[in-house]
Coordinates of N, CA and C in Angstrom, one line a residue:
M1 N 13.3 20.8 -27.6 CA 11.8 20.6 -27.4 C 11.7 19.3 -27.0
D2 N 10.7 19.0 -26.2 CA 10.7 17.6 -25.6 C 9.6 16.7 -26.6
S3 N 9.8 15.6 -26.7 CA 9.3 14.6 -27.9 C 7.8 14.8 -27.9
S4 N 6.8 15.1 -26.8 CA 5.6 15.1 -26.8 C 5.2 16.7 -27.6
K5 N 5.6 17.6 -27.4 CA 5.9 18.7 -28.0 C 6.2 18.7 -29.6
Q6 N 7.3 17.8 -29.7 CA 7.7 17.8 -31.2 C 6.7 16.8 -31.9
F7 N 6.1 16.0 -31.3 CA 5.3 14.8 -31.9 C 3.9 15.8 -32.5
Q8 N 3.4 16.8 -31.5 CA 2.3 17.6 -31.7 C 2.5 18.5 -33.0
V9 N 3.7 19.0 -33.1 CA 4.2 20.1 -33.8 C 4.0 19.2 -35.5
D10 N 4.8 18.1 -35.4 CA 4.8 17.2 -36.4 C 3.3 16.7 -37.0
R11 N 2.6 16.5 -36.1 CA 1.1 16.2 -36.5 C 0.3 17.3 -37.2
E12 N 0.6 18.4 -36.7 CA 0.1 19.9 -36.9 C 0.7 19.9 -38.5
T13 N 1.9 20.0 -38.7 CA 2.5 20.4 -39.9 C 1.9 19.2 -40.9
R14 N 1.7 18.0 -40.5 CA 1.3 17.2 -41.5 C -0.1 17.4 -41.8
D15 N -1.1 17.8 -40.8 CA -2.5 18.1 -41.3 C -2.5 19.2 -41.9
L16 N -1.8 20.2 -41.6 CA -1.7 21.8 -42.5 C -1.2 21.1 -44.0
T17 N -0.1 20.3 -44.1 CA 0.4 19.9 -45.3 C -0.9 19.3 -46.3
R18 N -1.5 18.4 -45.8 CA -2.7 17.7 -46.3 C -3.7 18.7 -46.8
Q19 N -4.2 19.8 -45.7 CA -5.2 20.6 -46.1 C -4.6 21.6 -47.2
M20 N -3.5 21.7 -47.3 CA -3.0 22.7 -48.7 C -2.9 21.9 -49.5
A21 N -2.6 20.5 -49.7 CA -2.5 19.8 -50.9 C -3.7 19.5 -51.5
E22 N -4.9 19.4 -50.4 CA -6.2 19.4 -51.0 C -6.8 20.5 -52.0
Q23 N -6.6 21.8 -51.1 CA -6.9 23.1 -51.8 C -6.3 23.2 -53.1
I24 N -4.8 22.9 -53.2 CA -4.3 22.9 -54.6 C -5.0 21.9 -55.5
N25 N -5.2 20.9 -55.2 CA -5.9 19.9 -55.9 C -7.5 20.2 -56.4
Q26 N -7.9 21.1 -55.7 CA -9.1 21.5 -55.9 C -9.0 22.5 -57.0
A27 N -8.0 23.6 -56.6 CA -7.9 24.6 -57.6 C -7.6 24.2 -59.0
H28 N -6.6 23.1 -59.0 CA -6.3 22.6 -60.4 C -7.3 22.0 -61.0
E29 N -8.4 21.4 -60.2 CA -9.6 20.8 -60.8 C -10.5 21.8 -61.4
K30 N -10.7 22.8 -60.4 CA -11.6 23.7 -60.9 C -11.0 24.5 -62.3
F31 N -9.8 24.7 -62.4 CA -9.1 25.4 -63.6 C -9.3 24.6 -64.7
E32 N -8.8 23.3 -64.5 CA -9.1 22.4 -65.7 C -10.5 22.5 -66.2
A33 N -11.3 22.4 -65.4 CA -12.8 22.2 -65.7 C -13.3 23.7 -66.4
G34 N -12.6 24.5 -66.5 CA -12.9 25.8 -66.9 C -13.5 26.7 -65.8
G35 N -13.6 26.4 -64.5 CA -14.3 27.1 -63.7 C -13.7 28.4 -63.1
S36 N -12.4 28.5 -63.6 CA -11.5 29.6 -63.1 C -10.6 30.1 -64.1
V37 N -9.8 31.0 -64.0 CA -8.9 31.6 -65.0 C -7.5 32.1 -64.3
F38 N -6.5 31.6 -64.7 CA -5.4 32.2 -64.3 C -5.1 33.7 -64.4
V39 N -4.6 34.2 -63.3 CA -4.1 35.6 -63.2 C -2.9 35.7 -62.9
G40 N -2.1 36.5 -63.8 CA -0.5 36.5 -63.7 C -0.3 37.4 -62.2
H41 N 1.1 37.5 -62.2 CA 1.3 38.3 -60.9 C 1.2 39.7 -60.9
E42 N 1.6 40.1 -61.9 CA 1.2 41.8 -62.2 C 0.1 42.1 -62.2
A43 N -1.0 41.3 -62.8 CA -2.5 41.5 -62.7 C -2.8 41.4 -61.7
A44 N -2.3 40.4 -60.8 CA -2.8 40.2 -59.3 C -2.7 41.3 -58.5
K45 N -1.6 41.9 -58.7 CA -1.0 42.8 -57.9 C -1.9 43.9 -58.1
S46 N -2.2 44.4 -59.2 CA -3.0 45.3 -59.8 C -4.5 45.2 -59.3
L47 N -4.9 44.1 -59.3 CA -6.2 44.0 -58.7 C -6.3 44.0 -57.2
M48 N -5.4 43.5 -56.5 CA -5.2 43.7 -54.9 C -5.1 45.2 -54.7
E49 N -4.5 45.9 -55.3 CA -4.2 47.3 -54.7 C -5.7 48.1 -55.1
A50 N -6.0 47.6 -56.2 CA -7.4 48.4 -56.6 C -8.6 48.0 -55.6
R51 N -8.5 46.8 -54.9 CA -9.4 46.2 -53.8 C -9.0 47.2 -52.6
K52 N -7.7 47.1 -52.4 CA -7.3 48.0 -51.1 C -8.2 49.4 -51.1
A53 N -7.7 50.0 -52.3 CA -8.2 51.3 -52.5 C -9.7 51.4 -52.3
R54 N -10.4 50.4 -52.6 CA -11.8 50.6 -52.5 C -12.3 50.5 -50.9
I55 N -11.6 49.4 -50.3 CA -11.7 49.5 -48.8 C -11.2 50.7 -48.2
R56 N -10.2 51.1 -48.4 CA -9.8 52.5 -47.7 C -10.8 53.5 -47.9
D57 N -11.1 53.8 -49.3 CA -12.3 54.7 -49.5 C -13.7 54.5 -48.7
K58 N -13.9 53.2 -48.5 CA -15.2 53.1 -47.7 C -14.8 53.2 -46.3
D59 N -13.6 53.0 -45.7 CA -13.1 53.6 -44.4 C -13.5 55.0 -44.4
K60 N -13.0 55.7 -45.3 CA -12.9 57.4 -45.2 C -14.4 57.7 -45.2
D61 N -15.2 57.0 -46.2 CA -16.7 57.5 -45.8 C -17.2 57.3 -44.5
K62 N -16.9 56.4 -43.9 CA -17.4 56.0 -42.8 C -17.2 57.2 -41.5
G63 N -15.8 57.2 -41.6 CA -15.2 58.2 -40.7 C -15.6 59.7 -40.8

């Protein structure tokens, strides 16, 4: 990869890293302030499966 493309990739990676860090910091602040709750892995999987099922059911009703 030539240096100009590598520089662009490095800059994009840096920008994405900063954005992710900011989102993580905001999530921690919200959690510490009591504005959110922690959901464990298994509970999150169950919630996601229920959400997917509702979406699938809506699609079936339309079709």
